[in-house]
Short mmCIF file of C-alpha atoms in Angstrom, two decimals:
data_model
loop_
_atom_site.label_atom_id
_atom_site.label_comp_id
_atom_site.label_asym_id
_atom_site.label_seq_id
_atom_site.Cartn_x
_atom_site.Cartn_y
_atom_site.Cartn_z
CA LYS J 1 129.79 -9.67 -27.13
CA LYS J 2 132.61 -9.60 -24.31
CA CYS J 3 132.64 -6.00 -24.05
CA TYR J 4 128.95 -5.60 -24.35
CA SER J 5 128.17 -8.19 -21.12
CA PHE J 6 130.58 -5.33 -19.39
CA LEU J 7 128.14 -3.24 -20.80
CA VAL J 8 125.01 -4.44 -19.89
CA GLU J 9 127.06 -5.22 -16.50
CA LEU J 10 127.57 -1.75 -15.73
CA ILE J 11 124.47 -0.24 -16.49
CA GLU J 12 122.65 -3.02 -14.04
CA LYS J 13 124.69 -2.16 -11.33
CA TYR J 14 124.39 1.71 -11.77
CA PRO J 15 120.37 1.66 -12.05
CA PHE J 16 121.14 5.36 -12.01
CA ILE J 17 122.10 5.45 -15.49
CA LYS J 18 118.99 5.80 -18.02
CA GLY J 19 120.78 5.30 -21.38
CA ILE J 20 123.70 5.94 -23.22
CA ASP J 21 125.19 8.61 -26.12
CA LEU J 22 127.26 6.76 -28.90
CA ASP J 23 129.98 8.43 -29.89
CA ILE J 24 131.10 6.22 -32.96
CA GLU J 25 134.16 7.80 -33.24
CA GLU J 26 136.49 4.82 -35.08
CA THR J 27 134.89 3.38 -39.18
CA VAL J 28 132.17 0.96 -38.00
CA ASN J 29 129.70 -1.00 -39.61
CA LEU J 30 126.19 0.24 -40.46
CA SER J 31 125.10 -3.45 -39.54
CA ASN J 32 126.83 -3.64 -36.54
CA VAL J 33 125.49 -0.08 -35.28
CA THR J 34 121.83 -1.38 -35.70
CA LYS J 35 123.16 -4.77 -33.77
CA LEU J 36 124.36 -2.76 -31.13
CA ILE J 37 121.48 0.00 -30.90
CA ARG J 38 118.84 -2.59 -31.34
CA ASP J 39 120.30 -5.12 -28.37
CA ILE J 40 119.96 -1.47 -26.31
CA ASN J 41 116.51 -1.48 -26.41
CA MET J 42 115.98 -5.01 -26.16
CA ASP J 43 118.16 -5.50 -23.05
CA PHE J 44 117.00 -2.26 -21.75
CA GLY J 45 113.28 -1.06 -22.94
CA ASP J 46 112.13 1.45 -24.94
CA ASN J 47 112.57 3.88 -21.98
CA PHE J 48 116.38 3.66 -21.91
CA ILE J 49 117.59 6.95 -23.77
CA ILE J 50 120.25 6.26 -26.70
CA THR J 51 121.79 9.18 -28.46
CA MET J 52 124.23 9.93 -31.27
CA ALA J 53 127.28 12.61 -31.34
CA PRO J 54 127.20 12.92 -34.98
CA VAL J 55 129.86 15.76 -36.17
CA ALA J 56 127.96 18.75 -37.79
CA ASN J 57 129.05 17.90 -41.05
CA SER J 58 127.71 14.48 -40.98
CA LEU J 59 123.90 16.23 -40.27
CA VAL J 60 123.70 18.69 -43.48
CA TYR J 61 125.59 16.66 -45.87
CA ASP J 62 125.03 12.63 -44.93
CA TYR J 63 128.58 12.88 -45.43
CA PRO J 64 130.21 9.25 -43.16
CA GLY J 65 130.98 10.17 -39.80
CA MET J 66 134.06 9.16 -38.19
CA GLY J 67 132.23 6.10 -37.69
CA ASN J 68 132.00 6.22 -41.61
CA PHE J 69 128.37 4.95 -42.32
CA CYS J 70 126.05 8.08 -42.85
CA TYR J 71 123.02 8.58 -39.53
CA LYS J 72 120.43 9.00 -42.74
CA ASP J 73 120.56 5.46 -43.26
CA LEU J 74 121.07 4.74 -39.81
CA LEU J 75 117.56 6.42 -39.18
CA GLU J 76 115.79 4.70 -42.57
CA LYS J 77 116.41 1.35 -40.65
CA PRO J 78 113.58 0.29 -37.57
CA GLU J 79 116.59 0.90 -35.03
CA GLY J 80 116.84 4.71 -36.16
CA LYS J 81 113.83 5.27 -34.68
CA MET J 82 115.62 3.92 -31.12
CA ILE J 83 117.15 7.05 -31.17
CA HIS J 84 116.49 9.41 -28.95
CA TRP J 85 118.30 12.75 -30.76
CA PHE J 86 121.88 13.83 -31.70
CA ASN J 87 124.17 15.91 -29.79
CA GLY J 88 124.89 17.23 -32.85
CA GLN J 89 129.45 18.29 -32.45
CA PHE J 90 128.17 22.02 -34.17
CA TYR J 91 132.42 22.43 -33.19
CA PHE J 92 133.87 25.11 -34.81
CA GLN J 93 131.00 25.07 -37.21
CA PHE J 94 128.18 26.67 -34.05
CA THR J 95 126.39 28.65 -36.12
CA GLU J 96 121.85 29.08 -36.53
CA LYS J 97 121.98 28.63 -40.91
CA TYR J 98 123.97 25.00 -39.72
CA PHE J 99 121.52 24.24 -37.30
CA GLU J 100 119.01 25.00 -39.44
CA SER J 101 121.04 23.21 -42.69
CA CYS J 102 120.32 20.17 -40.68
CA VAL J 103 116.48 20.70 -40.12
CA HIS J 104 116.31 21.23 -43.97
CA ASN J 105 118.18 17.63 -44.75
CA GLY J 106 115.60 16.47 -43.10
CA TYR J 107 116.06 16.51 -39.30
CA LYS J 108 113.49 17.16 -36.74
CA PRO J 109 115.10 20.30 -34.40
CA SER J 110 113.76 18.63 -30.77
CA SER J 111 115.90 15.84 -32.05
CA ILE J 112 119.46 18.41 -32.65
CA VAL J 113 120.63 19.03 -29.14
CA PHE J 114 123.39 22.63 -30.12
CA GLY J 115 127.06 21.29 -29.40
CA MET J 116 129.35 23.46 -28.85
CA ILE J 117 133.09 23.27 -27.40
CA SER J 118 134.58 26.01 -25.13
CA SER J 119 137.42 27.17 -26.83
CA ASP J 120 135.02 28.55 -29.82
CA PHE J 121 133.82 31.08 -26.59
CA ILE J 122 135.95 32.11 -24.82
CA ASN J 123 136.70 35.80 -25.79
CA ASN J 124 133.16 35.73 -27.56
CA PHE J 125 130.63 34.06 -25.74
CA GLU J 126 127.87 36.89 -26.79
CA ASN J 127 128.56 34.85 -30.41
CA ALA J 128 127.51 31.88 -28.70
CA LEU J 129 124.44 33.52 -26.99
CA GLN J 130 123.19 34.94 -30.23
CA GLU J 131 123.45 31.89 -31.74
CA ILE J 132 121.14 29.95 -29.58
CA LYS J 133 118.40 32.92 -29.36
CA LYS J 134 118.62 32.80 -33.43
CA VAL J 135 117.89 29.11 -33.35
CA LYS J 136 115.47 29.46 -30.39
CA GLY J 137 113.85 31.79 -32.30
CA LYS J 138 113.59 29.80 -35.12
CA PHE J 139 113.07 26.40 -33.92
CA ASN J 140 110.78 27.01 -30.57
CA ASP J 141 111.30 23.03 -30.56
CA PHE J 142 114.99 22.86 -30.34
CA GLY J 143 116.53 20.06 -28.70
CA GLY J 144 119.16 22.17 -26.53
CA VAL J 145 122.32 22.81 -26.20
CA TYR J 146 125.65 21.33 -24.89
CA ILE J 147 129.56 22.07 -23.93
CA TRP J 148 131.98 19.81 -24.60
CA GLU J 149 134.74 20.72 -21.76
CA TYR J 150 132.51 21.71 -19.62
CA CYS J 151 135.60 23.00 -16.70
CA ASN J 152 136.67 25.51 -19.61
CA SER J 153 133.58 26.58 -20.39
CA PRO J 154 132.96 30.33 -21.12
CA PRO J 155 131.88 32.90 -19.77
CA ASN J 156 134.21 31.95 -16.89
CA ASN J 157 137.06 29.19 -17.05
CA LYS J 158 137.44 29.76 -13.22
CA LYS J 159 133.17 28.82 -12.97
CA PRO J 160 131.91 27.47 -15.68
CA TYR J 161 128.70 26.74 -13.91
CA LEU J 162 128.08 30.10 -15.04
CA TRP J 163 127.86 28.82 -18.88
CA SER J 164 125.13 27.33 -17.00
CA GLU J 165 123.19 30.45 -16.11
CA GLU J 166 123.72 32.04 -18.95
CA ILE J 167 122.42 29.19 -21.33
CA GLY J 168 119.08 29.17 -18.66
#
Protein backbone atom coordinates (compact mmCIF):
# COMPACT_ATOMS: atom_id res chain seq x y z
CA LYS A 1 0.00 0.00 0.00
CA LYS A 2 2.80 2.38 0.86
CA CYS A 3 4.52 1.89 -2.50
CA TYR A 4 1.25 2.30 -4.34
CA SER A 5 0.57 5.60 -2.56
CA PHE A 6 4.01 6.81 -3.74
CA LEU A 7 3.08 5.85 -7.29
CA VAL A 8 -0.22 7.73 -7.10
CA GLU A 9 1.53 10.76 -5.65
CA LEU A 10 4.11 10.73 -8.45
CA ILE A 11 1.51 10.45 -11.21
CA GLU A 12 -0.61 13.21 -9.68
CA LYS A 13 2.42 15.46 -9.26
CA TYR A 14 3.33 15.17 -12.96
CA PRO A 15 0.15 15.43 -15.04
CA PHE A 16 2.10 14.79 -18.24
CA ILE A 17 2.30 11.13 -17.18
CA LYS A 18 -0.42 9.48 -19.24
CA GLY A 19 0.30 5.83 -18.56
CA ILE A 20 2.44 3.16 -16.98
CA ASP A 21 4.28 0.12 -18.28
CA LEU A 22 4.12 -2.78 -15.83
CA ASP A 23 7.31 -4.72 -16.46
CA ILE A 24 6.98 -7.37 -13.77
CA GLU A 25 10.24 -9.27 -13.37
CA GLU A 26 9.83 -10.85 -9.95
CA THR A 27 7.46 -13.59 -8.89
CA VAL A 28 4.04 -12.22 -7.98
CA ASN A 29 0.62 -13.71 -7.53
CA LEU A 30 -1.76 -13.06 -10.43
CA SER A 31 -4.34 -11.72 -7.96
CA ASN A 32 -1.86 -9.00 -6.96
CA VAL A 33 -1.33 -8.09 -10.61
CA THR A 34 -5.07 -7.82 -11.25
CA LYS A 35 -5.51 -5.73 -8.08
CA LEU A 36 -2.76 -3.35 -9.21
CA ILE A 37 -4.29 -2.97 -12.67
CA ARG A 38 -7.77 -2.50 -11.19
CA ASP A 39 -6.52 0.11 -8.71
CA ILE A 40 -4.63 2.05 -11.40
CA ASN A 41 -7.68 2.01 -13.63
CA MET A 42 -9.97 3.08 -10.79
CA ASP A 43 -7.68 5.90 -9.67
CA PHE A 44 -6.76 7.27 -13.10
CA GLY A 45 -9.57 6.18 -15.43
CA ASP A 46 -9.92 4.27 -18.67
CA ASN A 47 -7.86 6.81 -20.64
CA PHE A 48 -4.78 6.25 -18.49
CA ILE A 49 -2.64 3.85 -20.51
CA ILE A 50 -1.65 0.56 -18.91
CA THR A 51 0.85 -1.57 -20.79
CA MET A 52 2.87 -4.62 -19.86
CA ALA A 53 6.26 -5.94 -20.99
CA PRO A 54 6.24 -9.74 -21.30
CA VAL A 55 9.07 -11.73 -22.84
CA ALA A 56 8.12 -13.08 -26.25
CA ASN A 57 7.98 -16.70 -25.05
CA SER A 58 5.19 -15.74 -22.66
CA LEU A 59 3.12 -14.55 -25.63
CA VAL A 60 4.03 -17.43 -27.93
CA TYR A 61 3.82 -20.41 -25.59
CA ASP A 62 1.81 -19.11 -22.61
CA TYR A 63 4.82 -19.73 -20.39
CA PRO A 64 4.77 -17.89 -17.10
CA GLY A 65 6.90 -14.84 -17.62
CA MET A 66 9.45 -13.40 -15.26
CA GLY A 67 6.56 -12.55 -12.93
CA ASN A 68 5.61 -16.24 -12.87
CA PHE A 69 2.08 -15.76 -14.20
CA CYS A 70 0.54 -16.43 -17.59
CA TYR A 71 -0.47 -13.36 -19.60
CA LYS A 72 -3.23 -15.33 -21.31
CA ASP A 73 -4.75 -16.00 -17.85
CA LEU A 74 -4.54 -12.28 -17.14
CA LEU A 75 -6.31 -11.44 -20.40
CA GLU A 76 -9.20 -13.70 -19.45
CA LYS A 77 -9.83 -11.61 -16.34
CA PRO A 78 -11.78 -8.32 -16.41
CA GLU A 79 -8.51 -6.48 -15.72
CA GLY A 80 -7.09 -7.91 -18.94
CA LYS A 81 -9.40 -5.59 -20.85
CA MET A 82 -7.72 -2.65 -19.09
CA ILE A 83 -4.35 -3.43 -20.70
CA HIS A 84 -3.88 -1.24 -23.76
CA TRP A 85 -1.00 -3.19 -25.33
CA PHE A 86 2.01 -5.41 -24.69
CA ASN A 87 5.56 -4.18 -25.16
CA GLY A 88 6.79 -7.60 -26.24
CA GLN A 89 10.41 -8.31 -25.40
CA PHE A 90 11.43 -10.06 -28.63
CA TYR A 91 15.08 -9.81 -27.59
CA PHE A 92 17.15 -12.39 -29.46
CA GLN A 93 13.88 -13.53 -31.15
CA PHE A 94 13.15 -10.46 -33.28
CA THR A 95 11.60 -12.23 -36.24
CA GLU A 96 8.38 -12.00 -38.18
CA LYS A 97 7.75 -15.68 -37.48
CA TYR A 98 7.96 -15.12 -33.72
CA PHE A 99 5.59 -12.16 -33.96
CA GLU A 100 3.22 -14.24 -36.08
CA SER A 101 3.32 -17.02 -33.47
CA CYS A 102 1.99 -14.55 -30.89
CA VAL A 103 -0.89 -13.71 -33.21
CA HIS A 104 -1.61 -17.40 -33.80
CA ASN A 105 -1.69 -17.81 -30.02
CA GLY A 106 -4.60 -15.38 -29.79
CA TYR A 107 -3.03 -11.96 -29.36
CA LYS A 108 -4.21 -9.16 -31.64
CA PRO A 109 -1.41 -7.69 -33.79
CA SER A 110 -2.51 -4.22 -32.73
CA SER A 111 -1.91 -5.15 -29.08
CA ILE A 112 1.72 -6.20 -29.61
CA VAL A 113 4.60 -3.74 -29.87
CA PHE A 114 7.58 -5.50 -31.47
CA GLY A 115 10.49 -4.89 -29.08
CA MET A 116 14.10 -5.26 -30.10
CA ILE A 117 17.31 -4.96 -28.11
CA SER A 118 20.04 -2.77 -29.58
CA SER A 119 22.83 -5.33 -29.20
CA ASP A 120 21.07 -7.73 -31.59
CA PHE A 121 21.54 -5.44 -34.58
CA ILE A 122 24.75 -3.49 -34.12
CA ASN A 123 26.24 -4.88 -37.33
CA ASN A 124 23.12 -6.04 -39.15
CA PHE A 125 20.47 -3.36 -38.73
CA GLU A 126 19.17 -4.09 -42.21
CA ASN A 127 18.01 -7.50 -40.90
CA ALA A 128 15.90 -5.77 -38.26
CA LEU A 129 14.36 -3.48 -40.86
CA GLN A 130 13.53 -6.49 -43.05
CA GLU A 131 11.78 -8.26 -40.15
CA ILE A 132 9.76 -5.11 -39.41
CA LYS A 133 8.78 -4.84 -43.07
CA LYS A 134 7.62 -8.47 -43.06
CA VAL A 135 5.51 -7.90 -39.92
CA LYS A 136 4.06 -4.69 -41.37
CA GLY A 137 3.31 -6.48 -44.65
CA LYS A 138 1.43 -9.27 -42.90
CA PHE A 139 -0.13 -7.28 -40.05
CA ASN A 140 -0.78 -3.73 -41.16
CA ASP A 141 -2.32 -2.95 -37.76
CA PHE A 142 0.57 -4.22 -35.62
CA GLY A 143 1.35 -2.16 -32.52
CA GLY A 144 4.67 -0.68 -33.61
CA VAL A 145 8.32 -1.10 -32.68
CA TYR A 146 10.47 -0.10 -29.73
CA ILE A 147 14.10 -0.55 -28.83
CA TRP A 148 15.63 -1.35 -25.46
CA GLU A 149 18.80 0.65 -24.88
CA TYR A 150 17.98 3.50 -27.26
CA CYS A 151 21.29 5.17 -26.39
CA ASN A 152 23.07 2.31 -28.19
CA SER A 153 20.70 2.11 -31.14
CA PRO A 154 21.81 0.84 -34.50
CA PRO A 155 22.62 1.70 -37.20
CA ASN A 156 25.03 4.11 -35.43
CA ASN A 157 25.24 3.95 -31.65
CA LYS A 158 26.83 7.42 -31.64
CA LYS A 159 23.68 8.82 -33.28
CA PRO A 160 20.70 6.93 -31.81
CA TYR A 161 18.22 9.28 -33.51
CA LEU A 162 19.09 7.49 -36.76
CA TRP A 163 17.21 4.46 -35.42
CA SER A 164 14.04 6.56 -35.18
CA GLU A 165 14.52 7.93 -38.65
CA GLU A 166 15.03 4.47 -40.15
CA ILE A 167 12.10 2.95 -38.28
CA GLY A 168 9.85 5.82 -39.29
